[in-house]
CSV table of C-alpha atoms in Angstrom, one decimal:
chain,number,residue,atom,x,y,z
A,1,MET,CA,119.6,114.1,129.3
A,2,GLY,CA,121.3,113.9,125.9
A,3,TRP,CA,120.2,110.3,125.3
A,4,PHE,CA,116.6,111.2,126.4
A,5,LEU,CA,116.4,114.0,123.9
A,6,PHE,CA,117.9,111.8,121.2
A,7,SER,CA,115.4,109.0,121.9
A,8,LEU,CA,112.6,111.6,121.9
A,9,PHE,CA,113.8,112.9,118.5
A,10,LEU,CA,113.9,109.3,117.1
A,11,LEU,CA,110.4,108.6,118.4
A,12,LEU,CA,109.1,111.8,116.8
A,13,LEU,CA,110.7,110.9,113.4
A,14,VAL,CA,109.1,107.4,113.6
A,15,ILE,CA,105.7,109.0,114.3
A,16,ILE,CA,106.0,111.6,111.5
A,17,PHE,CA,107.0,109.0,108.9
A,18,THR,CA,104.4,106.4,110.0
A,19,PRO,CA,102.1,105.5,107.1
A,20,VAL,CA,98.4,105.1,107.9
A,21,HIS,CA,96.4,102.8,105.6
A,22,ILE,CA,92.7,103.5,105.1
A,23,SER,CA,90.5,100.9,103.4
A,24,VAL,CA,86.9,101.8,102.4
A,25,ILE,CA,84.6,99.1,101.1
A,26,TYR,CA,80.9,99.9,100.2
A,27,GLY,CA,78.5,97.3,98.7
A,28,ARG,CA,74.9,97.4,97.8
A,29,VAL,CA,72.8,94.5,96.8
A,30,GLU,CA,69.2,95.4,96.0
A,31,ALA,CA,68.1,97.4,99.1
A,32,ASN,CA,70.8,96.1,101.4
A,33,ASP,CA,73.9,98.3,102.1
A,34,HIS,CA,77.2,97.5,103.7
A,35,LEU,CA,80.0,99.9,104.6
A,36,VAL,CA,83.4,99.0,106.1
A,37,VAL,CA,86.1,101.5,107.0
A,38,GLU,CA,89.4,100.2,108.4
A,39,LEU,CA,92.4,102.1,109.6
A,40,THR,CA,95.7,100.3,110.1
A,41,ALA,CA,99.3,101.3,110.9
A,42,TRP,CA,102.6,99.6,111.9
A,43,PHE,CA,102.0,96.5,109.9
A,44,ARG,CA,98.5,96.1,111.3
A,45,LEU,CA,99.7,96.2,114.9
A,46,ILE,CA,97.3,99.2,115.2
A,47,ARG,CA,94.0,98.4,113.7
A,48,ARG,CA,90.6,100.0,114.0
A,49,LYS,CA,87.6,98.9,112.0
A,50,TYR,CA,84.1,100.5,111.6
A,51,GLU,CA,81.4,98.4,110.1
A,52,ILE,CA,77.9,99.5,109.2
A,53,PRO,CA,76.1,96.4,108.0
A,54,ILE,CA,72.5,97.8,108.1
A,55,LEU,CA,71.2,100.9,106.5
A,56,ALA,CA,67.4,101.4,106.3
A,57,ILE,CA,65.0,104.2,105.8
A,58,LYS,CA,61.8,104.3,107.8
A,59,PRO,CA,58.9,106.8,107.4
A,60,THR,CA,57.8,108.9,110.4
A,61,GLU,CA,55.5,111.7,111.2
A,62,LYS,CA,58.4,114.2,111.0
A,63,GLY,CA,59.7,112.8,107.7
A,64,PRO,CA,62.0,109.9,106.7
A,65,GLU,CA,64.6,108.7,109.1
A,66,MET,CA,67.6,106.5,108.3
A,67,MET,CA,68.5,103.8,110.7
A,68,TYR,CA,71.9,102.2,110.8
A,69,LYS,CA,73.8,99.7,112.9
A,70,MET,CA,77.5,100.3,113.5
A,71,GLU,CA,80.1,97.9,114.8
A,72,THR,CA,83.5,99.0,116.0
A,73,VAL,CA,86.3,96.4,115.9
A,74,GLN,CA,89.7,97.1,117.5
A,75,GLN,CA,92.5,94.6,117.4
A,76,LYS,CA,90.1,91.8,116.1
A,77,ARG,CA,87.8,92.4,119.0
A,78,LYS,CA,84.3,94.0,118.8
A,79,THR,CA,84.4,96.9,121.2
A,80,LYS,CA,81.1,98.5,120.4
A,81,GLU,CA,77.8,97.8,118.7
A,82,GLU,CA,75.1,100.4,118.4
A,83,VAL,CA,71.9,101.0,116.5
A,84,ASP,CA,70.9,104.6,115.9
A,85,ASP,CA,68.9,106.7,113.5
A,86,VAL,CA,69.5,109.9,111.6
A,87,THR,CA,66.5,112.3,112.0
A,88,HIS,CA,65.5,115.2,109.8
A,89,ARG,CA,66.6,117.7,112.5
A,90,GLN,CA,70.1,116.1,112.6
A,91,VAL,CA,70.3,116.4,108.8
A,92,GLN,CA,69.4,120.1,109.0
A,93,THR,CA,72.1,120.6,111.7
A,94,TRP,CA,74.7,118.9,109.6
A,95,TYR,CA,73.7,121.1,106.6
A,96,HIS,CA,74.1,124.3,108.6
A,97,ARG,CA,77.5,123.1,109.8
A,98,TYR,CA,78.4,122.3,106.2
A,99,GLN,CA,77.4,125.8,105.1
A,100,SER,CA,79.5,127.3,107.9
A,101,LEU,CA,82.5,125.2,106.8
A,102,LEU,CA,82.1,126.4,103.2
A,103,LYS,CA,82.4,130.0,104.4
A,104,ARG,CA,85.7,129.2,106.1
A,105,PHE,CA,86.9,127.0,103.3
A,106,ARG,CA,88.4,129.9,101.3
A,107,ASP,CA,90.9,130.6,104.0
A,108,VAL,CA,91.9,126.9,104.4
A,109,GLN,CA,91.6,125.9,100.8
A,110,PRO,CA,95.4,126.0,99.9
A,111,VAL,CA,96.2,124.0,103.1
A,112,MET,CA,93.5,121.3,102.4
A,113,LYS,CA,94.4,121.1,98.7
A,114,HIS,CA,98.0,120.4,99.5
A,115,PHE,CA,97.0,117.9,102.2
A,116,PHE,CA,94.7,115.9,100.0
A,117,LYS,CA,97.4,115.8,97.3
A,118,ARG,CA,99.6,114.1,99.9
A,119,ILE,CA,97.1,111.3,100.2
A,120,ARG,CA,97.9,108.4,98.0
A,121,CYS,CA,95.2,106.3,96.4
A,122,THR,CA,96.7,102.9,95.9
A,123,LYS,CA,93.5,101.1,94.7
A,124,LEU,CA,90.1,102.2,93.4
A,125,GLU,CA,87.6,99.7,92.0
A,126,TRP,CA,84.0,100.4,91.3
A,127,HIS,CA,81.9,97.6,89.7
A,128,THR,CA,78.2,97.7,89.1
A,129,THR,CA,75.7,95.1,87.8
A,130,MET,CA,72.3,96.6,86.9
A,131,GLY,CA,69.1,96.1,85.0
A,132,THR,CA,65.6,97.4,84.8
A,133,GLY,CA,63.9,94.5,83.1
A,134,GLN,CA,63.6,96.5,79.9
A,135,ALA,CA,66.4,96.2,77.4
A,136,ASP,CA,66.1,99.8,76.0
A,137,GLU,CA,65.9,101.3,79.5
A,138,THR,CA,68.9,99.2,80.7
A,139,GLY,CA,71.0,100.3,77.7
A,140,ALA,CA,70.3,104.0,78.3
A,141,LEU,CA,70.9,103.7,82.0
A,142,THR,CA,74.2,101.9,81.4
A,143,GLY,CA,75.5,104.9,79.5
A,144,ILE,CA,74.3,107.3,82.2
A,145,ILE,CA,76.0,105.3,85.0
A,146,TRP,CA,79.3,105.2,83.0
A,147,SER,CA,79.1,109.0,82.7
A,148,ILE,CA,78.4,109.5,86.4
A,149,LYS,CA,81.3,107.2,87.4
A,150,SER,CA,83.7,108.9,85.0
A,151,MET,CA,82.8,112.3,86.3
A,152,ILE,CA,83.2,111.3,90.0
A,153,VAL,CA,86.5,109.5,89.4
A,154,GLY,CA,87.8,112.5,87.4
A,155,VAL,CA,87.0,114.8,90.4
A,156,VAL,CA,88.7,112.5,92.8
A,157,SER,CA,91.8,112.1,90.6
A,158,HIS,CA,92.3,115.8,90.7
A,159,THR,CA,92.0,115.9,94.5
A,160,LEU,CA,94.1,112.9,95.6
A,161,SER,CA,97.4,111.5,94.3
A,162,PHE,CA,96.7,108.3,92.4
A,163,ARG,CA,99.3,105.5,92.4
A,164,THR,CA,97.2,103.2,90.2
A,165,MET,CA,94.6,103.4,87.4
A,166,PRO,CA,91.0,103.1,88.6
A,167,ARG,CA,89.2,100.0,87.5
A,168,MET,CA,85.5,100.4,86.7
A,169,SER,CA,82.8,98.3,85.1
A,170,VAL,CA,79.1,98.4,84.4
A,171,GLN,CA,77.5,95.0,83.6
A,172,PRO,CA,74.0,95.3,82.2
A,173,VAL,CA,71.4,92.6,82.9
A,174,TRP,CA,68.8,92.7,80.2
A,175,ASN,CA,66.0,90.4,81.4
A,176,GLN,CA,65.5,91.3,85.0
A,177,PRO,CA,65.5,94.3,87.4
A,178,LEU,CA,68.8,94.1,89.4
A,179,LEU,CA,71.2,96.5,91.2
A,180,ARG,CA,74.5,95.5,92.7
A,181,THR,CA,77.5,97.8,93.2
A,182,GLN,CA,80.7,97.5,95.1
A,183,ILE,CA,83.4,100.2,95.7
A,184,GLN,CA,86.8,99.5,97.2
A,185,CYS,CA,89.2,102.3,97.8
A,186,ASN,CA,92.6,102.0,99.5
A,187,LEU,CA,94.3,105.2,100.8
A,188,ARG,CA,97.7,105.8,102.3
A,189,LEU,CA,98.9,108.9,104.2
A,190,TYR,CA,101.7,109.8,106.6
A,191,VAL,CA,101.0,111.0,110.1
A,192,GLY,CA,103.5,113.9,109.6
A,193,ASP,CA,101.4,115.3,106.7
A,194,ALA,CA,98.3,115.3,108.9
A,195,LEU,CA,100.1,117.0,111.7
A,196,LEU,CA,101.6,119.6,109.4
A,197,ALA,CA,98.1,120.3,107.9
A,198,GLY,CA,96.7,120.7,111.4
A,199,ILE,CA,99.4,123.1,112.5
A,200,LYS,CA,98.9,125.2,109.3
A,201,LEU,CA,95.1,125.3,109.9
A,202,LEU,CA,95.7,126.3,113.6
A,203,LEU,CA,98.1,129.1,112.6
A,204,ARG,CA,95.7,130.4,109.9
A,205,THR,CA,92.8,130.4,112.4
A,206,GLN,CA,94.8,132.3,115.0
A,207,LEU,CA,96.0,134.8,112.4
A,208,LYS,CA,92.5,135.4,111.3
A,209,ARG,CA,91.3,135.9,114.8
A,210,GLY,CA,94.2,138.4,115.4
A,211,ARG,CA,93.2,140.4,112.3
A,212,LYS,CA,89.6,140.6,113.5
A,213,TRP,CA,90.7,141.7,116.9
A,214,GLN,CA,92.9,144.4,115.4
A,215,THR,CA,90.1,145.6,113.1
A,216,ALA,CA,87.7,145.8,116.0
A,217,ALA,CA,90.2,147.6,118.2
A,218,GLY,CA,90.9,150.1,115.4
A,219,LYS,CA,87.2,150.9,114.9
A,220,ALA,CA,86.9,151.4,118.6
């Protein structure tokens, strides 16, 4: 019995201190988009990859819909491939859920802020090549893109814990219309941090429900 408990304790420690690596790569060339999200752990013995090589917008009677093709790769084998679309109704549903989440965010903000600070960003690169065909427009747009990139990276750097300096570039093309951009972001977090954040959120939710029940009982 003692050896069993000791082995269980060691297994729990291994799980808690297991780092999970998340790699996000997004690229856009003209109107073609490509998004790859990969999660790995234990020296890539555990690996799950989500790939969205097709993103397109089609007009419909109910409004524009976005079509996408997603491939799921697990342990170097493609386990799923699906083509789906995002309708206007789905977007409205997601928006209402987002609003509902914002109302609850005040209660969980300290927990989430601490959790995000535990996520290490080990690599962030964002390179863009663009041009409008007009030199004056391209020059003005280059400055705007630099400002937008700096603002976004500034917000992210205050949310996550950076372990390296972000690398960014904007390369103007003066004589032709062109748009190419690629973002690569590598993140690392420990399973224990995610478990701890989940436990804290659960306790806060239960505590909030208990207070509501006591308030309702007092009014009754």
